[in-house]
Short mmCIF file of C-alpha atoms and ligand atoms in Angstrom, two decimals:
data_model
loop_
_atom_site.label_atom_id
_atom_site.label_comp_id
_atom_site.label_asym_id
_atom_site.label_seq_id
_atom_site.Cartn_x
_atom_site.Cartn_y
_atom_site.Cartn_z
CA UNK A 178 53.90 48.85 6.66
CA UNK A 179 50.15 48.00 6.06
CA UNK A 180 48.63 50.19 3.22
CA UNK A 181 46.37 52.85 3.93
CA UNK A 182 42.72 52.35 2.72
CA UNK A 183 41.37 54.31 -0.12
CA UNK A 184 37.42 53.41 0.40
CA UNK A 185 36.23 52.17 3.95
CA UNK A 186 33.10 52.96 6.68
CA UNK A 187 33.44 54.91 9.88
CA UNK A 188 30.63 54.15 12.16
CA UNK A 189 30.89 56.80 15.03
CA UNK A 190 27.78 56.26 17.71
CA UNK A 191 25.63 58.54 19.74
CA UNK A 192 25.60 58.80 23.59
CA UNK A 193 22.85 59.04 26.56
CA UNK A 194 24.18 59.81 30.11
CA UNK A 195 23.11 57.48 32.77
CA UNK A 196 23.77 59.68 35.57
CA UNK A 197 26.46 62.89 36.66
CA UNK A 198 24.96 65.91 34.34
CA UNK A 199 26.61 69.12 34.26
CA UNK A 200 29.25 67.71 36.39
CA UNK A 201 32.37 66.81 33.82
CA UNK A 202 33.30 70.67 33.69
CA UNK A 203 33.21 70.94 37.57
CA UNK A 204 35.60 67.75 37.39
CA UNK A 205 33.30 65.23 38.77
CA UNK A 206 32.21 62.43 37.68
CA UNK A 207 30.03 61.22 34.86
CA UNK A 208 28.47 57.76 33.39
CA UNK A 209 27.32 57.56 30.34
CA UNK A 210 27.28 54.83 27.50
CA UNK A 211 27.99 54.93 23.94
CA UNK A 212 24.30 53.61 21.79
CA UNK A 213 23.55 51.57 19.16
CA UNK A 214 22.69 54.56 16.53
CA UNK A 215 24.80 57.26 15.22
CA UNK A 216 26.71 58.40 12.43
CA UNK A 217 28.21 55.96 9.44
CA UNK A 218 30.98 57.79 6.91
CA UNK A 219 31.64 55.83 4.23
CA UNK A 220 34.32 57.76 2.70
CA UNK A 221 36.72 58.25 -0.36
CA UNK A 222 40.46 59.10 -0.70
CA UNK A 223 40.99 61.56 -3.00
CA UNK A 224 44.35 62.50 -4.81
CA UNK A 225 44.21 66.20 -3.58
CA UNK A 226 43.74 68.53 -0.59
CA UNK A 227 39.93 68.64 -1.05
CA UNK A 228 37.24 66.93 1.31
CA UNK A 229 33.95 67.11 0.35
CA UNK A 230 31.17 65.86 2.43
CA UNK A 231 27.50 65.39 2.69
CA UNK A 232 24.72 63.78 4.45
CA UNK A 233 21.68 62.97 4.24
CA UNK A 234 19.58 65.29 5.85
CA UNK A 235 19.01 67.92 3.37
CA UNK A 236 22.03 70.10 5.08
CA UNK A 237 23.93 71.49 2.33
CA UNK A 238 27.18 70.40 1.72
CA UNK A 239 30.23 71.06 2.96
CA UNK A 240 34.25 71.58 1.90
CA UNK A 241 37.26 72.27 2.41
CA UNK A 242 40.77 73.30 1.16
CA UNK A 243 43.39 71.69 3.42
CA UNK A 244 46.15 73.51 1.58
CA UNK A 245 45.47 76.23 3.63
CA UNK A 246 45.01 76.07 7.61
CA UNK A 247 41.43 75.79 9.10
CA UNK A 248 40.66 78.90 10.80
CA UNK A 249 37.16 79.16 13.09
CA UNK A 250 34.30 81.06 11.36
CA UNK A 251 32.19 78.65 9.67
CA UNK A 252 28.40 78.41 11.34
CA UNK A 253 26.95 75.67 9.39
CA UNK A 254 27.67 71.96 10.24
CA UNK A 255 30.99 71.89 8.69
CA UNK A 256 32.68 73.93 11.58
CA UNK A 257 33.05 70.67 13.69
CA UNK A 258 34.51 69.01 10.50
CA UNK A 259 37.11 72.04 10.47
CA UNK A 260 37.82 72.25 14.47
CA UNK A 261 39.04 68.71 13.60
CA UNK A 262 40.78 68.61 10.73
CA UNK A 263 42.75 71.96 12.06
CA UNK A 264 43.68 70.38 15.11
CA UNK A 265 45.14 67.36 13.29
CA UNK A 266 46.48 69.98 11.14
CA UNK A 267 48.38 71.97 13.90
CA UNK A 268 49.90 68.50 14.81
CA UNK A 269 51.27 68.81 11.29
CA UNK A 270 49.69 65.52 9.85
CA UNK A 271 49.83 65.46 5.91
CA UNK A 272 45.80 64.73 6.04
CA UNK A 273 45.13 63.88 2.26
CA UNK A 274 42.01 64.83 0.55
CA UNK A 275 38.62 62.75 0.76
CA UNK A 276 35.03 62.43 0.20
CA UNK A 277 32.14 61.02 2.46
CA UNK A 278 28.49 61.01 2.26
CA UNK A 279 27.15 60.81 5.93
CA UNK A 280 23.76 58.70 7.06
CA UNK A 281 22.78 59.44 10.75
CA UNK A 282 19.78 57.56 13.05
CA UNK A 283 20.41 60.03 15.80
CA UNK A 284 18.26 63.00 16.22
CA UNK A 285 20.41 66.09 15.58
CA UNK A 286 20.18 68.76 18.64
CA UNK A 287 18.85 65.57 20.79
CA UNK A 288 21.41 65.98 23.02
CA UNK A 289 21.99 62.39 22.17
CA UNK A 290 25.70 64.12 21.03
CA UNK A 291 25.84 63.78 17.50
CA UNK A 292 28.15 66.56 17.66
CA UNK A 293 30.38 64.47 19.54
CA UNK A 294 29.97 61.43 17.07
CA UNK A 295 30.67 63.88 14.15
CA UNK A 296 33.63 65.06 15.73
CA UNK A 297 34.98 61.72 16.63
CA UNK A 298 33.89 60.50 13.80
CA UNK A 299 35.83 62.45 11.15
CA UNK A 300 39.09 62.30 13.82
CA UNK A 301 38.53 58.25 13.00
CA UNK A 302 38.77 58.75 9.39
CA UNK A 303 42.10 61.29 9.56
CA UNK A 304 43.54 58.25 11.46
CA UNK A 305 42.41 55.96 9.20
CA UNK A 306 43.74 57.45 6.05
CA UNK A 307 46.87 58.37 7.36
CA UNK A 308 47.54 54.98 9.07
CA UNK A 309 48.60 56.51 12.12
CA UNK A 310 46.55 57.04 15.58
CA UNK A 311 46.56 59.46 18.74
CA UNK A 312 46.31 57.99 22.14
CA UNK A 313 42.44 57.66 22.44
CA UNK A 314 42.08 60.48 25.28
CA UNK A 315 44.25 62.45 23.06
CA UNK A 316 42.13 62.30 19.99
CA UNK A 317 38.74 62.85 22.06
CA UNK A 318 40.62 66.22 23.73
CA UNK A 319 41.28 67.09 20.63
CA UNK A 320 37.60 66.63 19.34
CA UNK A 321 36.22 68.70 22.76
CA UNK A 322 38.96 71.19 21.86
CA UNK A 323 37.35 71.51 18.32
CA UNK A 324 34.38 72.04 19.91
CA UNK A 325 34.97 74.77 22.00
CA UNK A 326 37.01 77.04 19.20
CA UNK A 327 34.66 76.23 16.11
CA UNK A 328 31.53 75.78 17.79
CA UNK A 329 31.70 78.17 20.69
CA UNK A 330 30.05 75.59 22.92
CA UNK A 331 32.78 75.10 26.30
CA UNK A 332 31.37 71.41 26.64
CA UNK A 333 33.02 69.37 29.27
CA UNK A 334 34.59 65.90 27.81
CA UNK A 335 31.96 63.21 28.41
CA UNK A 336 31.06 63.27 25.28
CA UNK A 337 34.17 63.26 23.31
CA UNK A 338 35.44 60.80 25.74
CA UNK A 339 32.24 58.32 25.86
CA UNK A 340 31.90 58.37 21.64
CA UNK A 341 35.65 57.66 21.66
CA UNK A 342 36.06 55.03 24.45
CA UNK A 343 33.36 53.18 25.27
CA UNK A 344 32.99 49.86 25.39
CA UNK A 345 30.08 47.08 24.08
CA UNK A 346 27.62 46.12 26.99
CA UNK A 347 29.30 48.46 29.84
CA UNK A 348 28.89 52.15 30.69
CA UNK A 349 31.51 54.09 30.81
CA UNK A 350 32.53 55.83 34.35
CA UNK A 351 34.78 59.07 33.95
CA UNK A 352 36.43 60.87 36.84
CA UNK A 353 36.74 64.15 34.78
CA UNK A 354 39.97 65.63 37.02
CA UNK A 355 41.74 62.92 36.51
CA UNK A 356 40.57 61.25 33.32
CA UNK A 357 40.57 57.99 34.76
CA UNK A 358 37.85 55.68 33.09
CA UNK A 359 36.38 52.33 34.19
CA UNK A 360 34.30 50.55 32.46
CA UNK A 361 30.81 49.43 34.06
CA UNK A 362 29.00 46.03 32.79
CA UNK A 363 25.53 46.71 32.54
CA UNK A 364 23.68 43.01 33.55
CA UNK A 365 21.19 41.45 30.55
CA UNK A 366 18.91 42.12 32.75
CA UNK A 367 18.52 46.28 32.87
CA UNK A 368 17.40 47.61 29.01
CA UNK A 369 17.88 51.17 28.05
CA UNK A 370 14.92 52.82 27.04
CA UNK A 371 15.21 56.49 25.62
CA UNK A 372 12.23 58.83 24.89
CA UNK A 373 13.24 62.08 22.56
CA UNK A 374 10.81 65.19 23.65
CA UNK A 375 11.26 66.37 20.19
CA UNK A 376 12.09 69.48 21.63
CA UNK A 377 15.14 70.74 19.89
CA UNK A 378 17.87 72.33 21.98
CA UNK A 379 20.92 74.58 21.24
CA UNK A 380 23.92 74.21 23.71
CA UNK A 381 25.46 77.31 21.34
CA UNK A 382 22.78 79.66 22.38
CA UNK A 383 24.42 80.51 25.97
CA UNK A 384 22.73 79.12 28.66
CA UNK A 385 24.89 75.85 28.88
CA UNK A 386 27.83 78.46 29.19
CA UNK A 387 25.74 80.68 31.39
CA UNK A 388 25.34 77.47 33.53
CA UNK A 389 29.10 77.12 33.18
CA UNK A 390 30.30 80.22 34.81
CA UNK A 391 27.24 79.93 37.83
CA UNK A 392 29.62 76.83 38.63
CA UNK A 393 32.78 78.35 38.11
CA UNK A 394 31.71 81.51 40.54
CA UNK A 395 30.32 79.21 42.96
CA UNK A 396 33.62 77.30 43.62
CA UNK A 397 35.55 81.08 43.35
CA UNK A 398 33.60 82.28 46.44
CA UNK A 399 33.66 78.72 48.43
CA UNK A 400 37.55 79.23 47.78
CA UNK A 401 37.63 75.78 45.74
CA UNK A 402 39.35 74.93 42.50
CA UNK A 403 36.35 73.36 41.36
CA UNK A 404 32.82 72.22 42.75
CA UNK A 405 34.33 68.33 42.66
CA UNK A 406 36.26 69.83 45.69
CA UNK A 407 32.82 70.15 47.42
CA UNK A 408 31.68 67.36 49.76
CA UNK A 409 27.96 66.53 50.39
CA UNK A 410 28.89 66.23 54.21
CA UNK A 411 30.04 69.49 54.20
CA UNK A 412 27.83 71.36 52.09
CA UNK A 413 25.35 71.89 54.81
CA UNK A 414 27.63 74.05 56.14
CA UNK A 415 29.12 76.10 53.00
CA UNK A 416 26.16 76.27 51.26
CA UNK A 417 25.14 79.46 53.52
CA UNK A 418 27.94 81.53 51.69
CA UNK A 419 26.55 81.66 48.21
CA UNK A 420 23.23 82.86 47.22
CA UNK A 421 21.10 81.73 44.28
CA UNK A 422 21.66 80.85 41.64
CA UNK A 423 24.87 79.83 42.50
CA UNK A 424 23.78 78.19 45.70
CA UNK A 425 21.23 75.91 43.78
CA UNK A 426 23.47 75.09 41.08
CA UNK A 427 26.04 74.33 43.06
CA UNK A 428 23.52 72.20 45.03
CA UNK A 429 22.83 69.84 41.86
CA UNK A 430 26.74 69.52 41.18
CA UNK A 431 27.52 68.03 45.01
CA UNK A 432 25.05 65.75 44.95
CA UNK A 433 25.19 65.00 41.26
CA UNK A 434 28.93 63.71 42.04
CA UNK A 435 27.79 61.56 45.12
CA UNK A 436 24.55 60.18 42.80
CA UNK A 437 26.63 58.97 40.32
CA UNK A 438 29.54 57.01 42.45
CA UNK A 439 26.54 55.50 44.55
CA UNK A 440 24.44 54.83 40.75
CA UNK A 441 27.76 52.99 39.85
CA UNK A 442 28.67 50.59 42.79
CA UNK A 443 24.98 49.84 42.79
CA UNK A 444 25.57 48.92 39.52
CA UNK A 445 27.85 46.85 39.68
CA UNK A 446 26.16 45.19 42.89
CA UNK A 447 22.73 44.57 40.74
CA UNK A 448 20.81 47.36 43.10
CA UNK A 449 18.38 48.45 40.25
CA UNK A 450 15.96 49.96 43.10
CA UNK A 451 18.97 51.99 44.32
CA UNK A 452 19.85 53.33 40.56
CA UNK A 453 16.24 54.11 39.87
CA UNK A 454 16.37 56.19 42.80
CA UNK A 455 19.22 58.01 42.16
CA UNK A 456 18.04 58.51 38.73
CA UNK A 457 15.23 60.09 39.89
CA UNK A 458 16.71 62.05 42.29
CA UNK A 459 19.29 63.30 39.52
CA UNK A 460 16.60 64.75 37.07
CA UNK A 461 14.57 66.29 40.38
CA UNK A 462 17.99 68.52 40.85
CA UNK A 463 18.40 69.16 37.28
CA UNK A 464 14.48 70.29 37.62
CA UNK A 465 14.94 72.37 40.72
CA UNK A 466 18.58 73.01 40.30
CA UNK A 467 20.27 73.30 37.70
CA UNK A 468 17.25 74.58 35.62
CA UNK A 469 17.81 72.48 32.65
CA UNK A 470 15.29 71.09 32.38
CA UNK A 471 11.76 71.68 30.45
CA UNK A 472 7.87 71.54 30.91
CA UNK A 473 7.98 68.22 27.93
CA UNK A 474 10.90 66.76 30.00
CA UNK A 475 9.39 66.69 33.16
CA UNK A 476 6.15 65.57 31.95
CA UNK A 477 7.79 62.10 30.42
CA UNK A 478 9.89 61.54 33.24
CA UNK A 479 6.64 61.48 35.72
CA UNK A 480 4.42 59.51 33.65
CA UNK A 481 7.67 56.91 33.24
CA UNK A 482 8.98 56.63 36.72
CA UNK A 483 5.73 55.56 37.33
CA UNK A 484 5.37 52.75 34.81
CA UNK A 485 5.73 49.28 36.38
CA UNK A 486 8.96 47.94 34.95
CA UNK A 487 10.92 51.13 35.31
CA UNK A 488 13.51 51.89 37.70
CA UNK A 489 14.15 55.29 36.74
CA UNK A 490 13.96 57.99 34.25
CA UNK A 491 15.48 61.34 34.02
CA UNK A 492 16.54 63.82 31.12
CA UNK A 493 20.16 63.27 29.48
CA UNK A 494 23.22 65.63 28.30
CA UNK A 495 23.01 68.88 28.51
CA UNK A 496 18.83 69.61 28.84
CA UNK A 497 16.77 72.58 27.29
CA UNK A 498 15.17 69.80 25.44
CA UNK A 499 16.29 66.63 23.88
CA UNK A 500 16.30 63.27 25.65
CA UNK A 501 14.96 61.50 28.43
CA UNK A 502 16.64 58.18 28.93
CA UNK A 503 15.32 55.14 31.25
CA UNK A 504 16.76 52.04 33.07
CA UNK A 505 13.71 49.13 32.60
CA UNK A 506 13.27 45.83 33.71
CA UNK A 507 15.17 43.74 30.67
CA UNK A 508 12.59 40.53 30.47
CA UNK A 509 9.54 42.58 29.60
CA UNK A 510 11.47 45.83 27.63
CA UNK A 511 9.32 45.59 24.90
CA UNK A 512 5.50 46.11 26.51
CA UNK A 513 7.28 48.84 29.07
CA UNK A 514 8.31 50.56 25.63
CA UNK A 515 4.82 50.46 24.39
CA UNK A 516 3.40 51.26 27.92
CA UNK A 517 5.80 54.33 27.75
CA UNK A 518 5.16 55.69 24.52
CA UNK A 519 1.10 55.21 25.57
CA UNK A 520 2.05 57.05 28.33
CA UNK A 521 4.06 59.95 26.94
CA UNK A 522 1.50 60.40 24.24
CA UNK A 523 -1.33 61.04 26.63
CA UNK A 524 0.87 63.46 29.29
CA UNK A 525 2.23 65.26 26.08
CA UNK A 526 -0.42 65.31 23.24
CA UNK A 527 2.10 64.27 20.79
CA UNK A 528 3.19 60.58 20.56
CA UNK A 529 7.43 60.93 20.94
CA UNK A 530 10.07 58.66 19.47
CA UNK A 531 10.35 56.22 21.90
CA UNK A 532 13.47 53.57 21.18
CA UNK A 533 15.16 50.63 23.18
CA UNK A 534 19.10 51.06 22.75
CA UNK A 535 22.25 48.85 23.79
CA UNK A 536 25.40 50.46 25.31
CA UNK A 537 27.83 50.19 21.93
CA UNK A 538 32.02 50.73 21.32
CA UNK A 539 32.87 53.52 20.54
CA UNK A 540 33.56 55.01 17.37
CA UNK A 541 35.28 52.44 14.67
CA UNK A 542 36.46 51.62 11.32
CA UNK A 543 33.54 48.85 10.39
CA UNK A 544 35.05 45.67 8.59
CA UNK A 545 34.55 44.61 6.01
CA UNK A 546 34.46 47.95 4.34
CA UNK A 547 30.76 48.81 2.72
CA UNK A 548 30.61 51.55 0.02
CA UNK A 549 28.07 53.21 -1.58
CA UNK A 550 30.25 55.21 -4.03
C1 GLA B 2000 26.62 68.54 26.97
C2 GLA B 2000 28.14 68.75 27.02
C3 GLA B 2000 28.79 67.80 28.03
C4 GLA B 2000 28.09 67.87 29.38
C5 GLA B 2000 26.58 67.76 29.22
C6 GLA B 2000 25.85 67.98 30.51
O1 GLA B 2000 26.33 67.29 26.45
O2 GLA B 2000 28.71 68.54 25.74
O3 GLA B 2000 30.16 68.08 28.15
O4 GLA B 2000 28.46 69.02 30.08
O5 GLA B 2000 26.07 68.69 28.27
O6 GLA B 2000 26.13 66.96 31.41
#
């Protein structure tokens, strides 16, 4: 048997959705890619049942005492530490105490997931210490799970599942009924550009969930187990049976779906024009819609989608601020970065963070291990 590690690095990434938002809990289908920032845990075996962890962004720090089960309760950033290590703890894994000091590039609340990556993130360490894994799709369920009790957030699993299971240089297509994943190579020639509206968002505050249960009502009175059931040919003809806001919401899901199997075959094909459309299209619905969107969001968007060099530009995860992420011609990304920060600054009055990003892997054990203890 290969020994366990006592001192290694976790490096858990960040995620921006290409296209399918607000679809995964409606089983659709979503496409997002795993980036090149995130979360790194260099970490520390300890001989007891303590963790300790901190990071370093002036939140306090956090611990716990895994003698004792993990109950929900916690509201600072340690309760998606706890939703993990309980549900690795109901499993009845002998998780053995650690330490780990936590340094993020990933604006927190910028719906760039770094929820997700922390979840993930600390499920890649209990694996790592223990020497013994979960099937992938098992260990990101478990992380969404985590979410959901200790967070109070009932997030679909794109994130969970894109942090966990993505793969270098592709996007990651998820049919969210069936869990069936392909991965998507995304040519040298696209670059992913993503703009941050510095407008903070909280998916805990109710609205996502409020959004949520619009779907879920919707798909009750069109006598569907879920709006994925919903065609676009036929919606013409159901839509008549709801009013709003479950008629508009349910509006964004059915096309959302088709957008994001017609974004990934013309993918695949090299139809940039095509995705830039649909991305365009997408954040339009999620505008209109969905409602998700915000006055910042919108503004960057329309400057961007005009820039020559972009093929399309629309807000990413779950909106009421955060992220705006673009698709750009690959051979001139850097002066259609500075024409979009130029851009954004003038619309907004405030100059963003503007980065280029590459789709990453997913969340990993880095080699050769690096510590700073
Ligand atoms: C958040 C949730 C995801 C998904 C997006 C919206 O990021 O965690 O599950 O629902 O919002 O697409």
């Amino acid at each position: 048997m290969t020994p366990t590690p006592d001192q290694f690095t976790v490096v858990s990434p960040g995620r921006v959705n290409l296209i399918g938002e607000h679809t995964d809990y409606n089983d659709g289908f979503v496409l997002p890619l795993a980036i090149d920032r995130g979360l790194r845990i260099v970490v520390r075996r300890r001989p007891d049942q303590r963790v300790l962890l901190s990071t370093d962004r002036g939140d306090s720090p956090v611990q716990f005492d895994l003698g004792t089960p993990l109950v929900p309760g916690r509201t600072d950033w340690g309760r998606y530490v706890a939703g993990v290590l309980a549900g690795y703890q109901r499993l009845g894994w002998a998780i053995p105490g650690f330490e780990a000091s936590i340094t993020a590039d990933l604006p927190a609340g910028g719906g760039l997931s770094s929820s997700a990556a922390l979840e993930v993130g600390i499920a890649t360490v209990i694996e790592t210490l223990c020497g013994q894994s979960l099937d992938a799709i098992a260990t990101a369920l478990m992380c969404q799970q985590a979410e959901h009790e200790f967070a109070g957030v009932p997030c679909g699993i794109m994130d969970q599942f894109a942090v966990k299971l993505a793969r270098r240089g592709h996007a990651l297509f998820i049919d969210c009924r069936s869990r069936d994943i392909a991965h998507v190579p995304l040519g040298g020639g696209i670059a992913v550009l993503v703009i941050d509206s510095g407008v903070k968002h909280a998916l805990g505050d109710g609205s996502y969930a409020a959004r949520r249960r619009e779907c879920e009502t919707a798909a009750r009175l069109l006598g569907r187990p879920a709006l994925r059931d919903v065609s676009c040919v036929e919606w013409p003809d159901v839509e008549r049976l709801l009013s709003d806001p479950e008629r508009r919401r349910a509006r964004h899901v059915v096309t959302e779906n088709d957008r994001v199997c017609a974004f990934a075959a013309a993918a695949r094909a090299g139809d940039w024009p095509t995705v830039g459309r649909l991305m365009n299209e997408s954040h339009a619905s999620l505008r209109d819609n969905f409602e998700v969107s915000c006055h910042e969001l919108d503004c960057i968007c329309e400057v961007i989608q005009r820039l020559d060099g972009v093929c399309g530009c629309r807000m990413t995860g779950g909106g009421f601020g955060g992220c705006a992420v673009a698709l750009i011609d690959g051979s001139r990304a850097s002066s259609v970065e500075a024409a979009a920060r130029a851009a954004c600054a003038t619309a907004l009055g405030y100059e963003p963070e503007v980065f280029l990003t590459t789709a990453a892997a997913g969340a990993r054990r880095e080699e050769p291990a690096r510590s700073t203890f």
